[in-house]
Every structure is written in C-alpha cells, then in structure tokens.
Coordinates of C-alpha atoms and ligand atoms in Angstrom, one line a residue:
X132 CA 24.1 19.3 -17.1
X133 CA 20.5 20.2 -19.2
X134 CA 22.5 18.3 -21.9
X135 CA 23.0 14.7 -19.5
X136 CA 19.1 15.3 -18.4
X137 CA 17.7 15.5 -21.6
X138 CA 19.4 13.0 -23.3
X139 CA 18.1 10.8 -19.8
X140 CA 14.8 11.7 -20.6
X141 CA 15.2 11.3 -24.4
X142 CA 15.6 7.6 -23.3
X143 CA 13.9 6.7 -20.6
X144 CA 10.7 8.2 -21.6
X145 CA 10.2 6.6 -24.6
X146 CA 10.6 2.5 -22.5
X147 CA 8.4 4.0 -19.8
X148 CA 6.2 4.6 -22.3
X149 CA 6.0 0.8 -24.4
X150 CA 6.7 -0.5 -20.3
X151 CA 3.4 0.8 -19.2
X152 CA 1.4 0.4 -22.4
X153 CA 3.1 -3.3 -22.6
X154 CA 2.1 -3.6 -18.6
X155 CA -1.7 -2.2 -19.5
X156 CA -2.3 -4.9 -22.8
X157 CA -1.0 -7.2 -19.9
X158 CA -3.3 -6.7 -17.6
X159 CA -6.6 -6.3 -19.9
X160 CA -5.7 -9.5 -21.6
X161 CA -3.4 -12.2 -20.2
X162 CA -1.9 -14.4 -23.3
X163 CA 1.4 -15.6 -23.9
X164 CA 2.1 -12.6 -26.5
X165 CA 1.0 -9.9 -24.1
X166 CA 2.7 -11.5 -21.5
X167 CA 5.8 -11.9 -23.6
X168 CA 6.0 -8.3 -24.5
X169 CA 5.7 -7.1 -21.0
X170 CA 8.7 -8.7 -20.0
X171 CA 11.0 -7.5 -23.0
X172 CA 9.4 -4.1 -22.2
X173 CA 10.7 -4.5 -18.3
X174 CA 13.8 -5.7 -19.3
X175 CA 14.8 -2.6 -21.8
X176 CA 13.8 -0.3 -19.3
X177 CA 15.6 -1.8 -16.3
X178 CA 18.5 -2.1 -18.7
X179 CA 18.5 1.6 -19.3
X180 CA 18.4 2.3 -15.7
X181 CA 21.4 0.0 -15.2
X182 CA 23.7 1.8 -17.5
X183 CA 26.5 2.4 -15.7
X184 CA 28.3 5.5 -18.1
X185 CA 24.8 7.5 -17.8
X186 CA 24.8 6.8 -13.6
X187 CA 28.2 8.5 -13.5
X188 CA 27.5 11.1 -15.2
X189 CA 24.7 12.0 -12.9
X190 CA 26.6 11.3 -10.0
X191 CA 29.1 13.9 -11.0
X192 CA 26.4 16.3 -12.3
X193 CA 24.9 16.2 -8.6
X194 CA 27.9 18.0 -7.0
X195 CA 27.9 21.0 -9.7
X196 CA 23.7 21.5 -9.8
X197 CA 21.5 23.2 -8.2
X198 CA 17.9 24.3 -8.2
X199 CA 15.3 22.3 -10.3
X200 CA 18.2 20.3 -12.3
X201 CA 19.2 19.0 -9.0
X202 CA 15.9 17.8 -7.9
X203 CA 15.9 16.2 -11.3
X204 CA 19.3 14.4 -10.7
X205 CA 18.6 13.5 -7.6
X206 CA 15.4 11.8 -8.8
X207 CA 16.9 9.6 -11.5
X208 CA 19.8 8.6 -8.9
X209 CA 17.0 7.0 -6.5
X210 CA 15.4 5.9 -9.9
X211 CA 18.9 4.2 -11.3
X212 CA 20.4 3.4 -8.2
X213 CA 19.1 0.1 -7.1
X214 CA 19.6 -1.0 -10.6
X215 CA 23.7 -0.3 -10.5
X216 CA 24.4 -3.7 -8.7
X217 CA 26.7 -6.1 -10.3
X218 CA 24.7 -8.1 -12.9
X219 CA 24.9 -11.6 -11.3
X220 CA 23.4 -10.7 -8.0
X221 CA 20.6 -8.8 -9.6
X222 CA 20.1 -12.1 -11.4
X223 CA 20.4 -14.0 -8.4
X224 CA 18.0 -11.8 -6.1
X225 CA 14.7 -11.5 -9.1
X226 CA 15.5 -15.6 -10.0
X227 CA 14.7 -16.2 -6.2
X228 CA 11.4 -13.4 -5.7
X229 CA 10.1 -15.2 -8.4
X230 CA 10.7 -18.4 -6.9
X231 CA 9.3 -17.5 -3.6
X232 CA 6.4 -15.6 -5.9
X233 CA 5.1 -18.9 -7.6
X234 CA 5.5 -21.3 -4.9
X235 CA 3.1 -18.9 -2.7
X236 CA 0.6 -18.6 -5.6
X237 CA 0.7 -22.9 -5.7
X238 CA 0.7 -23.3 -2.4
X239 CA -2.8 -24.7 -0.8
X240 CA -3.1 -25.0 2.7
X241 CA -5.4 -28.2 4.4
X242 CA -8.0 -27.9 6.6
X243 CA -10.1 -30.9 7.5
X244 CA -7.9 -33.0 4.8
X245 CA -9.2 -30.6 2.1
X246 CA -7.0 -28.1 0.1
X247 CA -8.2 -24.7 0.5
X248 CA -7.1 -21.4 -0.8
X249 CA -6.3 -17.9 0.9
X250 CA -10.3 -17.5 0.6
X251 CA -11.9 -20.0 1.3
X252 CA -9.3 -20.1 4.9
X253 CA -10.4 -16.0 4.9
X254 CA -14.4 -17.4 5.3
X255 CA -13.4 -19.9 7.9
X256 CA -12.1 -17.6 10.5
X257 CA -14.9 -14.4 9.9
X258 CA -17.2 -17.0 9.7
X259 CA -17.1 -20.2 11.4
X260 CA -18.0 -21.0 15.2
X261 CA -16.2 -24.0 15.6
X262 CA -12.4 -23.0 17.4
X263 CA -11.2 -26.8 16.0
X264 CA -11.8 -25.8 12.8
X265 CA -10.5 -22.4 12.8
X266 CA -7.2 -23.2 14.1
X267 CA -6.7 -25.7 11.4
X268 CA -7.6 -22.9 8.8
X269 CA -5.4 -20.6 10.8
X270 CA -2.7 -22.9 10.8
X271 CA -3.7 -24.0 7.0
X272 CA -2.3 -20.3 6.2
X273 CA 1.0 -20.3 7.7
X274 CA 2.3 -24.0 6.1
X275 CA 3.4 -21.3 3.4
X276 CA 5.8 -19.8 5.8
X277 CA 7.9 -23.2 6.4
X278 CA 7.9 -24.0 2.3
X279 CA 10.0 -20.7 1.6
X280 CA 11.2 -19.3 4.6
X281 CA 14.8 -20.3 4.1
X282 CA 14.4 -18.8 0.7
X283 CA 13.1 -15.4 2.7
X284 CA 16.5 -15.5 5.1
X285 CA 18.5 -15.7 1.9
X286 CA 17.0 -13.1 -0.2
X287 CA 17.8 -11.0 2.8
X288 CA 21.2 -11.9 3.0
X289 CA 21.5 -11.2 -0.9
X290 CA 19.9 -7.8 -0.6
X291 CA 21.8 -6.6 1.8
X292 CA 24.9 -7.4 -0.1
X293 CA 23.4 -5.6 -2.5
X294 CA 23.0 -2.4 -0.5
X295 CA 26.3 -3.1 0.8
X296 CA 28.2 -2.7 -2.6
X297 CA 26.3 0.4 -2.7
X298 CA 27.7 2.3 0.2
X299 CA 24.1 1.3 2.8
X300 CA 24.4 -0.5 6.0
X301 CA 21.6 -2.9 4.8
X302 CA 18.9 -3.2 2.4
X303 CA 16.4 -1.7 4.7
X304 CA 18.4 1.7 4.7
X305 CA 18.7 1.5 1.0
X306 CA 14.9 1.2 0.2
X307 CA 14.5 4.5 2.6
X308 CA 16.8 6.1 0.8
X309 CA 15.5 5.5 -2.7
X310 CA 12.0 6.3 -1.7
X311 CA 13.2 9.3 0.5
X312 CA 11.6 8.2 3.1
X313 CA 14.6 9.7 6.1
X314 CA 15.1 6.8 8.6
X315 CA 15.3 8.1 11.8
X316 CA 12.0 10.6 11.2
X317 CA 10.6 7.3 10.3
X318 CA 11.2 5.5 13.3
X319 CA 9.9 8.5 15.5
X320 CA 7.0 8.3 14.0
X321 CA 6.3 5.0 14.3
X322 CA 7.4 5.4 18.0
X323 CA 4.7 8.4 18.0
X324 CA 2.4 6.5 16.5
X325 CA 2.4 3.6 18.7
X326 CA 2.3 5.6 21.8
X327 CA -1.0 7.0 20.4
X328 CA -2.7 4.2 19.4
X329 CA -1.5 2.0 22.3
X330 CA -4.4 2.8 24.7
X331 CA -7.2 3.7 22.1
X332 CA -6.4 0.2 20.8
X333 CA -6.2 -2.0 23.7
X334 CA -9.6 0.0 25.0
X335 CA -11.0 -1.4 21.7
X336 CA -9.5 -4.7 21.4
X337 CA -11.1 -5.3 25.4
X338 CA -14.3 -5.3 24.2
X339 CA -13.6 -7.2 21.0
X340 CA -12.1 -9.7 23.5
X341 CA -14.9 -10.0 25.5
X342 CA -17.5 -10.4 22.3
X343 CA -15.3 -13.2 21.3
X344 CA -14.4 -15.1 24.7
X345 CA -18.6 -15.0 24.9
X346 CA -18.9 -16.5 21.4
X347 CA -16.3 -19.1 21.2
X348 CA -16.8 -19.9 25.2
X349 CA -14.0 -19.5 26.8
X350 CA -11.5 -17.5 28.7
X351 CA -10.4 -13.8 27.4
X352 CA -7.1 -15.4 28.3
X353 CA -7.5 -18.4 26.1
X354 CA -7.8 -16.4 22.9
X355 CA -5.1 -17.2 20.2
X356 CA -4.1 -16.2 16.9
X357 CA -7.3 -17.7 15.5
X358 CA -10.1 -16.6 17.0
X359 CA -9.6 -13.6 15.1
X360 CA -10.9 -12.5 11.6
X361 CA -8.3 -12.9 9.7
X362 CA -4.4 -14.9 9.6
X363 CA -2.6 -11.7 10.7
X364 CA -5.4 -9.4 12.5
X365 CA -4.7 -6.9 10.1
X366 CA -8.3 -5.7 9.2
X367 CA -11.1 -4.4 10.9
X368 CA -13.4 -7.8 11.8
X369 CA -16.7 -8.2 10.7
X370 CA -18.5 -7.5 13.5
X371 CA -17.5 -4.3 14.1
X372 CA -17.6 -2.9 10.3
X373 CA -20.8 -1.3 8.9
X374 CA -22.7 -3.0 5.5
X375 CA -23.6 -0.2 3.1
X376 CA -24.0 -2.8 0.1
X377 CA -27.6 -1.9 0.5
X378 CA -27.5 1.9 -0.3
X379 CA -25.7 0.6 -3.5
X380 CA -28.6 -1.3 -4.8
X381 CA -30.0 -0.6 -8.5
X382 CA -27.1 2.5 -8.3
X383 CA -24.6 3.0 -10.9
X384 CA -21.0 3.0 -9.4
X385 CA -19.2 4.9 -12.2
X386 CA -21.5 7.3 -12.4
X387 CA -21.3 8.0 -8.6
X388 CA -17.6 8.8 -8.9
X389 CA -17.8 10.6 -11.9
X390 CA -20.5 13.2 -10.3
X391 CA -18.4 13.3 -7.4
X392 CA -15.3 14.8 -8.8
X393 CA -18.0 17.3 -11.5
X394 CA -18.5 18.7 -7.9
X395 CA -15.3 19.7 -7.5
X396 CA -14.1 20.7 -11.1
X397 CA -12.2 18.3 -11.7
X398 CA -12.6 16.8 -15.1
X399 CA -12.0 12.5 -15.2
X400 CA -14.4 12.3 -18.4
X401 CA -11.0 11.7 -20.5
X402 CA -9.5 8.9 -17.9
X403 CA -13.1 7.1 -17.7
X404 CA -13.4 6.6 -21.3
X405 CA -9.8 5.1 -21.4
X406 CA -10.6 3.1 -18.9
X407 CA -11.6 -0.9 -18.7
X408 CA -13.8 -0.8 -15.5
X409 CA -15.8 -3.8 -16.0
X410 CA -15.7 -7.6 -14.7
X411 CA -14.2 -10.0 -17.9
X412 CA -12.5 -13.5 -18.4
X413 CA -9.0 -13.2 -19.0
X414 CA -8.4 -9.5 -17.1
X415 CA -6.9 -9.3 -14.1
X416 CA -9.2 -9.2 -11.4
X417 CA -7.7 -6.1 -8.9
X418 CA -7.9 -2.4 -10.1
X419 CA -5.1 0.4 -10.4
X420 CA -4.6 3.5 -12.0
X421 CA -1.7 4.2 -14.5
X422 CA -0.4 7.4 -16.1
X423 CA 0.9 5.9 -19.5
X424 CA 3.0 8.8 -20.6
X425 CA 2.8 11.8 -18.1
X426 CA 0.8 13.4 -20.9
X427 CA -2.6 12.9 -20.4
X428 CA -3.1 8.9 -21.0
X429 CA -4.3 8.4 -17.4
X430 CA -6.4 4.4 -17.4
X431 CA -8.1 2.8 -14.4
X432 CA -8.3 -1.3 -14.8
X433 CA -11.2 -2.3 -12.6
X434 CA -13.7 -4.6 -11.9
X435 CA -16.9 -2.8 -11.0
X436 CA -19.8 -4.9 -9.4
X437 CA -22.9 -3.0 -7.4
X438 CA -21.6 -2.6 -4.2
X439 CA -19.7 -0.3 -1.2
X440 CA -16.2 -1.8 -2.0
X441 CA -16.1 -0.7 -5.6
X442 CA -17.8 2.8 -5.2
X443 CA -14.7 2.7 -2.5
X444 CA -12.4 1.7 -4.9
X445 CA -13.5 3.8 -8.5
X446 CA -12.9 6.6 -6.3
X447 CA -9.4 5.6 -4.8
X448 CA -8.4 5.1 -7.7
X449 CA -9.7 8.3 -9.4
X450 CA -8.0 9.8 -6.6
X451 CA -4.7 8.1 -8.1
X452 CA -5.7 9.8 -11.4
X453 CA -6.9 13.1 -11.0
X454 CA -3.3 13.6 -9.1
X455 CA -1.6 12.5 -12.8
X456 CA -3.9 14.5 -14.8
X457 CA -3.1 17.8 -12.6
X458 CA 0.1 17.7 -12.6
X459 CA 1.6 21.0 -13.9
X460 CA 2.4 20.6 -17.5
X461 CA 5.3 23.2 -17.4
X462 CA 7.3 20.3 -15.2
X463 CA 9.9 18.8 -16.7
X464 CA 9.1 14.6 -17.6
X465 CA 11.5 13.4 -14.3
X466 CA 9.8 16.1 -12.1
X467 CA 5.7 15.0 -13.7
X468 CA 5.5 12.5 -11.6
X469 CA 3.9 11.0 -8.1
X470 CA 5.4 10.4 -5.0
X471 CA 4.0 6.8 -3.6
X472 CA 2.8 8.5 -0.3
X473 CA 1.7 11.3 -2.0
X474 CA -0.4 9.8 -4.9
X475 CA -1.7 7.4 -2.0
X476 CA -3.1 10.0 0.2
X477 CA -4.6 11.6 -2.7
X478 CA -6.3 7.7 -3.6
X479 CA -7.5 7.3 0.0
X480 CA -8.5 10.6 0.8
X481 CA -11.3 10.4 -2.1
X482 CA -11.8 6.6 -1.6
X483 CA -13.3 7.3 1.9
X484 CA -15.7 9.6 0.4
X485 CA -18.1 6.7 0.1
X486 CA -18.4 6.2 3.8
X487 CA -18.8 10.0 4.7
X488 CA -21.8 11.2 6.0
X489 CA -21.5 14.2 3.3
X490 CA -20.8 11.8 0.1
X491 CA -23.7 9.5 1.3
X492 CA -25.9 12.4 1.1
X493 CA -25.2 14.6 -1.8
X494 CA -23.9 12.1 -3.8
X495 CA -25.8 8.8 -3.1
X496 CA -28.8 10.8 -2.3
X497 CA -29.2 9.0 1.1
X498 CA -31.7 11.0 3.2
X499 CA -30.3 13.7 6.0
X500 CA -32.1 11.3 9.1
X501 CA -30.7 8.3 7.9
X502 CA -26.9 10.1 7.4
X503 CA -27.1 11.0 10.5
X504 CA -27.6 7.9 12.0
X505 CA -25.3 6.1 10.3
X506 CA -22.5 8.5 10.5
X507 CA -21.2 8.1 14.3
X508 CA -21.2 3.9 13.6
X509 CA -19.0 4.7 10.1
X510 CA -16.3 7.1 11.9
X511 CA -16.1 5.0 15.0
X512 CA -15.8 1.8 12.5
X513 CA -13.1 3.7 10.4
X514 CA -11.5 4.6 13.7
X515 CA -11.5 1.3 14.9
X516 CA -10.0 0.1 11.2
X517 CA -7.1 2.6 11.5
X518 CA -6.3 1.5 14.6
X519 CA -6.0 -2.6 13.5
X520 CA -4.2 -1.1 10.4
X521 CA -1.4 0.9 12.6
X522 CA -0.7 -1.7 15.1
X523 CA -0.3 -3.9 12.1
X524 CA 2.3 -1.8 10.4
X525 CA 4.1 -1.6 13.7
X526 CA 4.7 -5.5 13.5
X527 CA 5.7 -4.8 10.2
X528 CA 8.2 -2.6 10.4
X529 CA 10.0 -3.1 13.6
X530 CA 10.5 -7.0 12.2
X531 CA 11.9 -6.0 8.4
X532 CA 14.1 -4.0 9.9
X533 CA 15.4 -6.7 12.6
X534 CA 15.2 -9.2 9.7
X535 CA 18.0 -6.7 7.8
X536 CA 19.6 -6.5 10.9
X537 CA 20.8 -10.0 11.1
X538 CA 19.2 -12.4 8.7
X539 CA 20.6 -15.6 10.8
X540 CA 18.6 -14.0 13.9
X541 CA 16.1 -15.7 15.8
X542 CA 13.5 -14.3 13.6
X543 CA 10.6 -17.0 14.9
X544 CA 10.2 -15.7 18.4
X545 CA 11.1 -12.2 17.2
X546 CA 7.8 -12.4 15.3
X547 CA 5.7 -13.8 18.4
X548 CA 7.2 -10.6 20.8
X549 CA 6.3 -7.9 17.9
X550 CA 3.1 -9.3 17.8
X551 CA 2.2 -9.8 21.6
X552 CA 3.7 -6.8 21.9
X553 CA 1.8 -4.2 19.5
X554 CA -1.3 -6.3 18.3
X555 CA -2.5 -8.0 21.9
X556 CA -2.8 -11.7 20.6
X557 CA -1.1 -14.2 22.2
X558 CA 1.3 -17.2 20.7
X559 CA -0.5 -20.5 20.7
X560 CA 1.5 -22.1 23.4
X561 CA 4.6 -23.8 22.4
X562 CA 4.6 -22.9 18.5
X563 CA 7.9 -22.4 17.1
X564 CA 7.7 -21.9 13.2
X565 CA 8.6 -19.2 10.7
X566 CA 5.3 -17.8 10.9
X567 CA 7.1 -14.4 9.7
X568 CA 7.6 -15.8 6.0
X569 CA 4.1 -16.6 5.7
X570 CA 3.5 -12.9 4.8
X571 CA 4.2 -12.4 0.9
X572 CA 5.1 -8.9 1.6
X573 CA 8.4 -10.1 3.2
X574 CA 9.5 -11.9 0.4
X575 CA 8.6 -9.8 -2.5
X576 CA 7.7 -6.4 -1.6
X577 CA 10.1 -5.6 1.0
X578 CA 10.4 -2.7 3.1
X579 CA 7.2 -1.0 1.8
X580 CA 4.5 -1.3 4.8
X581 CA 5.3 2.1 6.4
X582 CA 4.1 3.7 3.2
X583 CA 0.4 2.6 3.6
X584 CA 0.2 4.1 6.9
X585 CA 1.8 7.4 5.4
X586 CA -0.6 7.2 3.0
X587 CA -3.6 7.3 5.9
X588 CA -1.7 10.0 7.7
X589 CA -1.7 12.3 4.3
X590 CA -5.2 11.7 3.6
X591 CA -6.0 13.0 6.8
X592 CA -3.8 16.0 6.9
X593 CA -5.2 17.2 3.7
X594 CA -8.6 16.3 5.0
X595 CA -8.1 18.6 7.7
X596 CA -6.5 21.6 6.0
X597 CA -9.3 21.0 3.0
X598 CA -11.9 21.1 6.1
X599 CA -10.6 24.1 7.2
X600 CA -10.0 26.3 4.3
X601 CA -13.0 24.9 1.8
X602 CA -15.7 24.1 4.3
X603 CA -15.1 20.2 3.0
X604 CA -14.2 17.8 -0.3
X605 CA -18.2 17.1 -1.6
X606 CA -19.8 19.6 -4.0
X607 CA -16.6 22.0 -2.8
X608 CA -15.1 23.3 -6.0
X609 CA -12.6 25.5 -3.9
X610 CA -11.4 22.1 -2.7
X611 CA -10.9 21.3 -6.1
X612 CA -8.5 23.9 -7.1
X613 CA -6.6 23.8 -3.6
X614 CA -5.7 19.7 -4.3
X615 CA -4.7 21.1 -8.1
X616 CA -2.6 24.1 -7.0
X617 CA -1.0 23.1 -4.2
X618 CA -0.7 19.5 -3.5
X619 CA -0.8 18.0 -6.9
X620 CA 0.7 20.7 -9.4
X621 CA 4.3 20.7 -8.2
X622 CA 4.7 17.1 -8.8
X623 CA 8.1 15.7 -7.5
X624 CA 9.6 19.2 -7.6
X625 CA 10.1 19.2 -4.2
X626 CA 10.1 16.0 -1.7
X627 CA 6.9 14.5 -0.5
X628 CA 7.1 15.3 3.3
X629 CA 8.1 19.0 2.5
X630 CA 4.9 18.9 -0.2
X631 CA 2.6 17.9 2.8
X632 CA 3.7 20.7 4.6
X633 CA 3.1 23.2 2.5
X634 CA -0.3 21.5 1.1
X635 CA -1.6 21.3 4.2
X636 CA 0.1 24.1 6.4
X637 CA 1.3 21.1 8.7
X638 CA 4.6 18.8 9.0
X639 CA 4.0 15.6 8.4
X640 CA 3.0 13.9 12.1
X641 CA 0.7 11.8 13.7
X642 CA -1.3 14.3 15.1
X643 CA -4.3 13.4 12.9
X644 CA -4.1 9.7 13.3
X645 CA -4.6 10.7 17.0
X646 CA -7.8 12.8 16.7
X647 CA -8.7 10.3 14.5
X648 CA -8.0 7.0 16.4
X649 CA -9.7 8.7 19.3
X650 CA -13.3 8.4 17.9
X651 CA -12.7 4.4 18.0
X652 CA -14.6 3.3 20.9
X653 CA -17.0 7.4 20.8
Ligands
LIG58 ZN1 -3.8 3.1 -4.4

C-alpha cells in the first residue's frame, strides 16, 4: 500500500507543481504563451487524476488500510474521483462551462438604451434615487439569465449523469462527498441556521425597509427586488456599512499586515517577498494565495491600493498563507494540505482583523476614544453583514439542490419562493424568467455556496476558543502557536469538521453565528 501511495505522489506532485507555477505566470502576466502553458499544465494533471489502473488500485488499497495510509487513500479517491467519468461526458460537461463562462463575461446588459457592465449596474442600485432607473439596471442584470439558462438545465442534467455512473444519486451528493462535507449534517445546519437568523434578520431588514420606503416614497409593501443594493441582496448595503478608508490615509497596507502577524510569531517575511502585491497592466486584477509546492513557496497575487478593503484582504489572504507555511513538515505530501473550509476560516478570521476594535488600535495606531466609538457601529455592521450573507446562502443552497433534484422542474418560481421566503423581498409582480441562471455560481461553480458560510462559522469558533484561552489574536503570540499547533499543523490528517473540534474544543455548529448575529440591530 506505501508502495501505490508513493508512486501517487511521485506523480502527482511533480504536475501540481508546473500546474500552479503555470497557473501563477498566468495570473502575473496574461499572454498567449503563459496562457498556453497553463492549460497543457491543467490537462496533464487532470489526466493523471483520470487514470483509471492507479484509481483501482486505491480503491482496493482502501479496504486493506488503516491509520494515516487510509486518510491518505481516502484523500486522493475524493481527489481522482470526479475525474473517473467516461471521457466524452467530461468533454461534453467543461466544453459547455466554458460556454456559459464566456457568454456571461460578453454579455452587457441595457439600461436607458446604453450597455452597461456588472459595475457600472452595481452603482446604479447603491446609488441612484430614481426607482425607473433602477429597475432597468436591476432588470439590465438578469437578461444574462435567459441567454444561458437552457445551457444551465443541461449542464445539470449532464452532471448528474455524471454522478450517476459514479454510484451518487445526483451531482449535488457527489460534490458533498468529494469535499466531505456529510449531507444531512449539512442540511441541519442550514435548518439551524435559518432558524437563528430568521428573527434577527427580519428585525434588521424592518428598519432597512422603512429607510428605503422613506427614500424612494413609497409603500414598505411596494418594495421589489430593486430597491435594494445590489441584484441579489447579498451584501450588506451602503447605508448601513461603516467607511474606514480614512484611517488608511498616508498608511502603508503591507506593512500593516506584516506587523500584525510579527505580533503573533508568525513569520510571512518569506511569502511577502514572493509575492506580486501591487496594481499592473496585464495582471489579473483579484488577489489569492497559493502554496506552489507544499514546501515553502507560499505567493499572494494582489492589487494593493490605500484603503480598508485591501488591508482587509492582505490579511485574508495572509491568513490563507500562514495556514500553508505551518503545516507540519513531517506530513506526508497528500496529507500537507488545506481543507477549503478550513484554510477559509483561517483567511477570514485574520481578514476581519482590520475592522476590530483591537487591530484598529495596536496596529493602526487609532487612538483608545476613537476605538471605542467606532467599535459598537463595526460589530453591529458586521452582524448585520453576516446576517444578509446567511440568508443569502440559504437561497443558495436549498435551490442547487432542487435544481439536482429535477433539472426539468419549475425552477423560475422555485427561485421567487426561496427568495420571499428566506431573504424578505418580494417578486416584481407577474415576472416569470430564469432569474436563477443569472447567478454565475450556478453555472460554473456548482454546489460550493455552503462553504463560505462554513468558512464564517470557523472563523468564529476559533475566534472564540483563541478569546478564551489567549486573551485575543492582536499582539497575542500564544495565539500564534495555538493556530500552529492545533488547527494548522495537522493539515488534512484528519477531516475538517473533526479538526474544528478539537481546534477549538467545540463541534462544528451555529452557535457562534447566533451570538454573533444577535449584536445586529445592539
Ligand atoms: Zn480566501
């Protein structure tokens, strides 16, 4: 069995390698030759994974192993799995993402018989006072949804013969399963979670309501889908959010988050000077952390301007890398490695730092009156931003799955219930459109909401149990060593939800998304 893992990892960690190098070059500088060799770097790694003689050797190994070989089979099953359908439908299903994929990035919407993009309809609705126009801009962003929602129903349809010929009931059971994410636990804790946001929410949505039914002039009962801040509600409005692009002024960004994790111990000199942090033509313009070769080679690709939102994000996404750098180097190379809820709890738990009364003063410098002041708006804000977030996810989730259900459904009006239902806004009267496939999620990254609002929950456990047992995160080096020992050392030797547990003295629940959610409308 040692012999089957190490000739896995003899080839797989090699393409993982020239994949994520090929993916970085990519990424810092788009041309046709970069480009070029990221795709033949994809392709020879999802090859590998698709070798059918190396899955059933590790299917047989799996009945045989135990201990930390198992966890290592079981990891490259979920790894190779998805990859073990018959060539032709693979084909079929990444020709028609890609499809959907471009024909969302060409697509313009019209409002006011101008083309607009997702930005420019984004300003409208946090910004303009006239309804007329902001239900064109609304409807401007769901035109999308009609172009490729056909396209949406049949990629369903393909994946879930896909899972099928797998041995899953659909393709939403299948992703679970891959991502070890168990199905029922995650349904309960949706259904926990929406019976504690549920009041919090609609206490907070009343009065957001009210602030718009007095700005637009009219009725609380003839608000619709756009007089809110955004196409899908999903994000905390405007008007309720807190500027701190002031306190950034003059400051230096990187600097920040490199002080901030000196305070703990932990040492991201080496992944800063890797790094491409800085705004330039040609580079993509998001950021993300990547661990080239579970080794060391840990790079952030950013964009870093003066402001809130990238001291935010240097330090999510330190948070991604300090969790690679720490991981124990006696693991083996399929055990080094990051669970996606794991990794993200550890990105948002330091990314909130910037909007925490401690951070603000130790860090930024901000004086202890003004900290104080500002720090009951921040937590009822973040509150309040959690709770949009959740009731989001809800829709989410409860509409994949019915979309995997039964692909042919009457998915239109099922969207329009989910959202009365668990987000408060009502239909505009008489629509009847695929309003469902405007969301590019759906199409091409399916059955992955859930994991964001894991990631929150995580962050906030290990908030809690690093509260408790090291006074805090800021300037706390016993912090420090707690995140290395116990929640980022094992690495994938044992599953993410049983890694929470023990990090954090707690099973994975809801609970702190309830103390949390409570502060909302404090
Ligand atoms: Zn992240």
């Amino acid at each position: 069995m040692s012999a089957l893992l190490q000739e896995a990892e003899g080839r797989l960690a090699p393409l993982a390698v020239a994949r994520n190098l090929a993916w970085w070059d990519s990424q810092v500088a788009a041309t046709d030759e970069t480009e070029e060799r990221r795709t033949r770097a994809e392709l020879a790694w999802s090859d590998a994974l698709a070798d059918s003689e190396l899955f059933a050797a590790v299917e047989r190994a799996r009945e045989a192993a135990r201990g930390a070989g198992a966890r290592q089979l079981e990891l490259l099953r979920h790894l190779m799995l998805t990859q073990q359908v018959p060539t032709e439908l693979r084909e079929r299903i990444v020709e028609l993402e890609s499809s959907v994929d471009v024909r969302f990035a060409r697509h313009r919407g019209v409002v006011r018989g101008v083309e607009v993009d997702d930005i420019e309809i984004k300003r409208i609705l946090r910004q303009s006072d006239d309804p007329g126009e902001r239900r064109e801009a609304w409807e401007a962003s769901k035109t999308v949804g009609a172009e490729v929602a056909d396209d949406v129903r049949q990629l369903a349809r393909l994946r879930n013969e896909a899972a099928r010929g797998l041995g899953y009931r659909d393709w939403f059971a299948l992703s679970l399963a891959v991502d070890e994410v168990d199905e029922s636990k995650l349904l309960e804790t949706l259904r926990d979670a929406d019976a504690v946001t549920r009041e919090p929410f609609a206490r907070w949505k009343s009065a957001l309501d009210q602030r718009l039914a007095a700005r637009f002039g009219c009725a609380g009962s003839e608000l619709r889908p756009w007089h809110y801040a955004d196409p899908f509600f999903q994000e905390l409005p405007p008007d309720g959010a807190v500027d701190l692009d002031a306190l950034f002024a003059g400051r230096d960004v990187v600097a920040l988050s490199r002080r901030t994790f000196e305070g703990i111990e932990l040492d991201v000199a080496g992944v800063l000077g890797r790094s491409d942090l800085y705004p330039r033509d040609g580079k993509c313009q998001h950021a993300f952390c990547i661990d080239v070769d579970r080794g060391g080679d840990v790079r952030i690709l950013a964009n870093v301007v003066t402001n809130h939102e990238s001291a935010e994000t240097m330090l999510h996404e330190l948070g991604h890398g300090v969790y690679d750098l720490e991981l124990s180097a006696d693991l083996p190379w399929l055990l080094r490695s990051t669970h996606v809820v794991a990794t993200e709890g550890s990105a948002i738990l330091f990314g909130s730092l910037a909007r925490k009364r401690d951070w603000l003063e130790v860090v930024l410098g901000l004086g202890a009156g003004d900290g104080t002041e500002l720090a009951d708006r921040l937590r009822a804000s973040e509150a309040a931003e959690l709770l949009v977030f959740a009731r989001w996810v809800l829709v989410m989730n409860a509409f994949e799955r019915a979309l995997y259900a039964d692909p042919d459904g009457d998915l239109d009006a099922l969207w329009w219930d989910l959202v009365s239902r668990f987000q408060g806004v009502a239909p505009p009267d008489g629509r009847s459109a695929p309003d469902w496939a405007a969301k590019i999620h759906v199409a091409v990254a399916p059955v992955y909401y859930h994991a964001y609002l894991y990631g929150e929950i995580v962050a906030l456990q290990v908030a809690a149990a690093l509260e408790a047992r090291a006074g805090g995160i800021v300037d706390r080096p016993a912090a420090g060593a707690l995140l290395r020992d116990v929640f980022y050392g094992p690495g994938q030797s044992v599953r993410w939800d049983e890694l929470v547990e023990r990090a954090t003295g707690a099973s994975f629940s809801v609970d702190a998304l309830a103390r949390e959610v409570a502060l909302a409308d404090a």
